[in-house]
Amino acid sequence: MSRRSGILEFAVLGLLRESPMHGYELRKRLNTSLGIFRAFSYGTLYPCLKTLVGNGWLIEEPGSAPEDALAASLAGRRAKIVYRLTAEGKEHFEELLSHTGPDAWEDEHFAARFAFFGQTEREVRMRVLEGRRSRLEERLEKMRASLARTRERLDDYTLELQRHGMESVEREVRWLNELIESERAGRDQRRSGSGSPAEQEGTSGEADGLPRHRDVASSGGTPPGHPGPPDPSADTTK
């Protein structure tokens, strides 16, 4: 499985965990909510859905909503197929959510992982955020070293482009620092609380103390007011 298809499968399972959807609705959510999938097509989505059905993680059901029946009759086609997450699919998605290896820190995969942080345990969120920050700090160090070596040979426009790339990475590092400190503050607050169930909650969903923007997956993939992951092409050392 390619890294790109693995990210797509993860995102599809995550969206279907929220509610069953037909293919058109899934594609729309992937395009509008998770920006990293804006360029993909039905030719990419449906083989992915077929694979997930074959693995037993999804089941296909005939669309039964009135609007589906009306659309089908007007178009002269049968009702759309609705995809529903199975118990095995939910378990598999939860396993994917618990993964914190290097793949979770890369540009595209991190954006998809962050979109589902509301369903992720606090300790896993912390490991992913810290891993992402470490990866970007390494990238930033290489970019600075490259700029120092080549500064005298660059024209003004190329120099500005490299500076722009560095500033994008620096902004994301600052954003990650804020998120990590908020997660830590929420954890410390929970530990020092009175022990009530509401104060002890924090294994998934809401994070105490974190400036959480709800339903990130349905609002654009990154919280409002924060920069998204930088374009990988900004790393001039590749």
CSV table of C-alpha atoms in Angstrom, one decimal:
chain,number,residue,atom,x,y,z
A,1,MET,CA,0.0,0.0,0.0
A,2,SER,CA,1.3,3.4,-0.9
A,3,ARG,CA,1.5,6.2,1.7
A,4,ARG,CA,-1.1,8.2,-0.2
A,5,SER,CA,-3.6,5.4,-0.3
A,6,GLY,CA,-3.0,4.6,3.3
A,7,ILE,CA,-3.8,8.2,4.2
A,8,LEU,CA,-7.0,8.1,2.1
A,9,GLU,CA,-8.1,4.9,3.8
A,10,PHE,CA,-7.5,6.4,7.2
A,11,ALA,CA,-9.6,9.5,6.3
A,12,VAL,CA,-12.4,7.5,4.8
A,13,LEU,CA,-12.7,5.3,7.9
A,14,GLY,CA,-12.6,8.4,10.1
A,15,LEU,CA,-15.4,10.2,8.2
A,16,LEU,CA,-17.6,7.0,8.1
A,17,ARG,CA,-17.1,6.6,11.9
A,18,GLU,CA,-19.1,9.9,12.2
A,19,SER,CA,-21.9,8.6,10.0
A,20,PRO,CA,-22.6,6.4,7.0
A,21,MET,CA,-22.3,8.2,3.6
A,22,HIS,CA,-22.5,7.5,-0.1
A,23,GLY,CA,-19.6,8.0,-2.4
A,24,TYR,CA,-20.5,11.5,-3.6
A,25,GLU,CA,-20.9,12.8,-0.1
A,26,LEU,CA,-17.6,11.2,1.0
A,27,ARG,CA,-15.8,12.8,-1.9
A,28,LYS,CA,-17.3,16.1,-1.1
A,29,ARG,CA,-16.2,15.9,2.6
A,30,LEU,CA,-12.7,14.8,1.6
A,31,ASN,CA,-12.4,17.7,-0.9
A,32,THR,CA,-13.8,20.4,1.3
A,33,SER,CA,-12.9,19.3,4.8
A,34,LEU,CA,-9.4,17.7,4.3
A,35,GLY,CA,-7.5,20.0,1.9
A,36,ILE,CA,-4.9,17.4,1.2
A,37,PHE,CA,-7.5,15.5,-0.9
A,38,ARG,CA,-8.6,18.3,-3.1
A,39,ALA,CA,-6.9,16.9,-6.2
A,40,PHE,CA,-8.2,13.3,-6.0
A,41,SER,CA,-11.0,11.9,-8.1
A,42,TYR,CA,-13.7,9.2,-8.1
A,43,GLY,CA,-11.1,7.0,-9.8
A,44,THR,CA,-9.1,7.1,-6.6
A,45,LEU,CA,-11.9,6.9,-4.1
A,46,TYR,CA,-13.9,3.9,-5.4
A,47,PRO,CA,-11.0,1.5,-5.5
A,48,CYS,CA,-10.2,2.5,-1.9
A,49,LEU,CA,-13.8,1.9,-0.9
A,50,LYS,CA,-13.8,-1.5,-2.7
A,51,THR,CA,-10.6,-2.5,-0.8
A,52,LEU,CA,-12.1,-1.4,2.6
A,53,VAL,CA,-15.3,-3.4,1.8
A,54,GLY,CA,-13.2,-6.4,0.8
A,55,ASN,CA,-11.3,-6.2,4.1
A,56,GLY,CA,-14.6,-6.3,6.0
A,57,TRP,CA,-14.1,-2.7,7.4
A,58,LEU,CA,-17.1,-1.3,5.4
A,59,ILE,CA,-20.4,-2.7,4.2
A,60,GLU,CA,-22.5,-1.4,1.3
A,61,GLU,CA,-26.2,-0.6,1.8
A,62,PRO,CA,-28.8,0.7,-0.7
A,63,GLY,CA,-29.5,4.4,-0.1
A,64,SER,CA,-32.9,4.7,1.6
A,65,ALA,CA,-33.2,8.5,2.3
A,66,PRO,CA,-36.0,10.2,0.3
A,67,GLU,CA,-33.6,12.6,-1.4
A,68,ASP,CA,-31.5,9.6,-2.6
A,69,ALA,CA,-34.6,8.0,-4.1
A,70,LEU,CA,-35.7,11.2,-5.8
A,71,ALA,CA,-32.2,11.9,-7.2
A,72,ALA,CA,-32.1,8.3,-8.5
A,73,SER,CA,-35.5,8.5,-10.2
A,74,LEU,CA,-34.7,11.9,-11.8
A,75,ALA,CA,-31.3,10.6,-13.1
A,76,GLY,CA,-32.7,7.3,-14.3
A,77,ARG,CA,-30.3,5.4,-12.0
A,78,ARG,CA,-30.7,3.1,-9.1
A,79,ALA,CA,-30.3,4.4,-5.6
A,80,LYS,CA,-26.8,5.3,-4.5
A,81,ILE,CA,-24.9,2.9,-2.3
A,82,VAL,CA,-24.3,4.0,1.2
A,83,TYR,CA,-21.1,2.9,3.0
A,84,ARG,CA,-21.2,2.0,6.7
A,85,LEU,CA,-18.4,1.3,9.1
A,86,THR,CA,-18.4,-2.2,10.5
A,87,ALA,CA,-17.4,-3.1,14.1
A,88,GLU,CA,-14.1,-4.5,12.6
A,89,GLY,CA,-13.6,-1.2,10.7
A,90,LYS,CA,-14.1,0.8,13.8
A,91,GLU,CA,-11.6,-1.3,15.7
A,92,HIS,CA,-9.1,-1.0,12.8
A,93,PHE,CA,-9.5,2.8,12.7
A,94,GLU,CA,-8.9,3.0,16.5
A,95,GLU,CA,-5.7,1.0,15.9
A,96,LEU,CA,-4.7,3.5,13.3
A,97,LEU,CA,-5.5,6.4,15.6
A,98,SER,CA,-3.1,4.9,18.2
A,99,HIS,CA,-0.2,4.9,15.8
A,100,THR,CA,2.5,7.5,16.5
A,101,GLY,CA,5.4,6.5,14.3
A,102,PRO,CA,7.3,8.8,11.9
A,103,ASP,CA,4.7,8.5,9.2
A,104,ALA,CA,2.3,10.4,11.5
A,105,TRP,CA,4.6,13.4,11.5
A,106,GLU,CA,4.9,13.8,7.7
A,107,ASP,CA,3.1,16.7,6.0
A,108,GLU,CA,0.1,14.9,4.4
A,109,HIS,CA,-0.4,12.3,7.1
A,110,PHE,CA,-0.1,14.8,9.9
A,111,ALA,CA,-2.9,16.9,8.4
A,112,ALA,CA,-5.2,13.9,8.2
A,113,ARG,CA,-4.3,12.8,11.7
A,114,PHE,CA,-4.9,16.3,13.1
A,115,ALA,CA,-8.3,16.4,11.5
A,116,PHE,CA,-9.3,13.5,13.7
A,117,PHE,CA,-7.6,14.6,16.9
A,118,GLY,CA,-11.1,14.9,18.5
A,119,GLN,CA,-11.3,11.1,18.4
A,120,THR,CA,-7.7,10.6,19.5
A,121,GLU,CA,-6.5,9.9,23.1
A,122,ARG,CA,-4.6,12.7,24.8
A,123,GLU,CA,-1.3,10.8,25.1
A,124,VAL,CA,-1.3,9.9,21.5
A,125,ARG,CA,-2.0,13.5,20.5
A,126,MET,CA,0.9,14.6,22.5
A,127,ARG,CA,3.3,12.1,20.9
A,128,VAL,CA,2.1,13.0,17.4
A,129,LEU,CA,2.5,16.8,18.1
A,130,GLU,CA,5.9,16.4,19.6
A,131,GLY,CA,7.1,14.2,16.8
A,132,ARG,CA,5.8,16.7,14.2
A,133,ARG,CA,7.6,19.5,16.0
A,134,SER,CA,10.8,17.5,16.1
A,135,ARG,CA,10.6,16.8,12.4
A,136,LEU,CA,10.0,20.4,11.6
A,137,GLU,CA,12.8,21.6,13.8
A,138,GLU,CA,15.2,19.3,11.9
A,139,ARG,CA,13.9,20.6,8.6
A,140,LEU,CA,14.3,24.2,9.8
A,141,GLU,CA,17.9,23.6,10.8
A,142,LYS,CA,18.7,22.1,7.4
A,143,MET,CA,17.0,25.0,5.6
A,144,ARG,CA,18.9,27.6,7.6
A,145,ALA,CA,22.2,25.8,6.9
A,146,SER,CA,21.4,25.6,3.2
A,147,LEU,CA,20.5,29.3,3.1
A,148,ALA,CA,23.8,30.2,4.9
A,149,ARG,CA,25.8,28.3,2.3
A,150,THR,CA,24.1,29.6,-0.8
A,151,ARG,CA,23.0,33.1,0.2
A,152,GLU,CA,25.7,34.9,-1.8
A,153,ARG,CA,24.8,32.9,-5.0
A,154,LEU,CA,21.1,33.6,-4.9
A,155,ASP,CA,19.2,36.4,-6.6
A,156,ASP,CA,16.8,38.5,-4.6
A,157,TYR,CA,13.7,36.5,-5.7
A,158,THR,CA,15.1,33.1,-4.9
A,159,LEU,CA,16.3,34.4,-1.6
A,160,GLU,CA,12.9,35.7,-0.7
A,161,LEU,CA,11.3,32.4,-1.7
A,162,GLN,CA,13.7,30.5,0.6
A,163,ARG,CA,12.9,33.0,3.4
A,164,HIS,CA,9.2,32.5,2.8
A,165,GLY,CA,9.6,28.7,3.2
A,166,MET,CA,11.5,29.1,6.4
A,167,GLU,CA,8.9,31.5,7.8
A,168,SER,CA,6.2,29.0,7.0
A,169,VAL,CA,8.0,26.3,8.9
A,170,GLU,CA,8.7,28.6,11.8
A,171,ARG,CA,5.0,29.6,12.1
A,172,GLU,CA,4.0,25.9,12.3
A,173,VAL,CA,6.6,25.3,15.0
A,174,ARG,CA,5.2,28.1,17.0
A,175,TRP,CA,1.7,26.8,16.5
A,176,LEU,CA,2.7,23.3,17.6
A,177,ASN,CA,4.4,24.8,20.7
A,178,GLU,CA,1.1,26.5,21.6
A,179,LEU,CA,-0.9,23.2,21.1
A,180,ILE,CA,1.6,21.2,23.1
A,181,GLU,CA,1.6,23.7,26.0
A,182,SER,CA,-2.2,23.7,26.0
A,183,GLU,CA,-2.3,19.9,26.0
A,184,ARG,CA,0.1,19.9,29.0
A,185,ALA,CA,-1.8,22.5,30.8
A,186,GLY,CA,-5.1,20.6,30.4
A,187,ARG,CA,-3.4,17.4,31.6
A,188,ASP,CA,-2.0,19.2,34.7
A,189,GLN,CA,-5.4,20.8,35.4
A,190,ARG,CA,-7.1,17.4,35.2
A,191,ARG,CA,-4.5,15.8,37.5
A,192,SER,CA,-5.0,18.6,40.1
A,193,GLY,CA,-8.8,18.6,39.9
A,194,SER,CA,-11.2,17.3,42.4
A,195,GLY,CA,-11.5,14.0,40.7
A,196,SER,CA,-15.0,14.3,39.4
A,197,PRO,CA,-15.8,12.4,36.2
A,198,ALA,CA,-16.1,15.6,34.2
A,199,GLU,CA,-12.7,16.7,35.3
A,200,GLN,CA,-11.1,13.3,34.8
A,201,GLU,CA,-12.3,13.0,31.2
A,202,GLY,CA,-9.6,13.4,28.6
A,203,THR,CA,-8.8,10.1,27.0
A,204,SER,CA,-10.5,11.2,23.8
A,205,GLY,CA,-12.6,13.9,22.3
A,206,GLU,CA,-12.3,17.2,24.3
A,207,ALA,CA,-8.9,18.1,25.7
A,208,ASP,CA,-9.0,20.0,29.0
A,209,GLY,CA,-7.3,23.3,28.6
A,210,LEU,CA,-6.7,22.9,24.9
A,211,PRO,CA,-8.2,25.7,22.8
A,212,ARG,CA,-10.1,23.1,20.8
A,213,HIS,CA,-11.9,24.1,17.6
A,214,ARG,CA,-14.7,21.5,17.4
A,215,ASP,CA,-15.3,19.4,14.3
A,216,VAL,CA,-11.9,20.2,12.7
A,217,ALA,CA,-12.6,17.6,10.0
A,218,SER,CA,-15.7,19.5,8.9
A,219,SER,CA,-14.2,23.0,9.1
A,220,GLY,CA,-11.2,22.7,6.9
A,221,GLY,CA,-8.6,20.4,8.5
A,222,THR,CA,-6.8,23.0,10.6
A,223,PRO,CA,-8.1,25.2,13.4
A,224,PRO,CA,-9.0,28.8,12.4
A,225,GLY,CA,-6.3,31.3,12.9
A,226,HIS,CA,-3.5,28.8,12.6
A,227,PRO,CA,-1.4,28.0,9.5
A,228,GLY,CA,-1.7,24.6,8.0
A,229,PRO,CA,1.3,22.3,7.3
A,230,PRO,CA,3.8,24.0,5.0
A,231,ASP,CA,4.1,23.0,1.4
A,232,PRO,CA,6.7,20.2,1.3
A,233,SER,CA,8.3,21.9,-1.6
A,234,ALA,CA,9.4,24.6,0.7
A,235,ASP,CA,12.2,22.4,2.0
A,236,THR,CA,15.0,23.3,-0.4
A,237,THR,CA,17.4,20.7,0.9
A,238,LYS,CA,15.5,17.8,-0.7
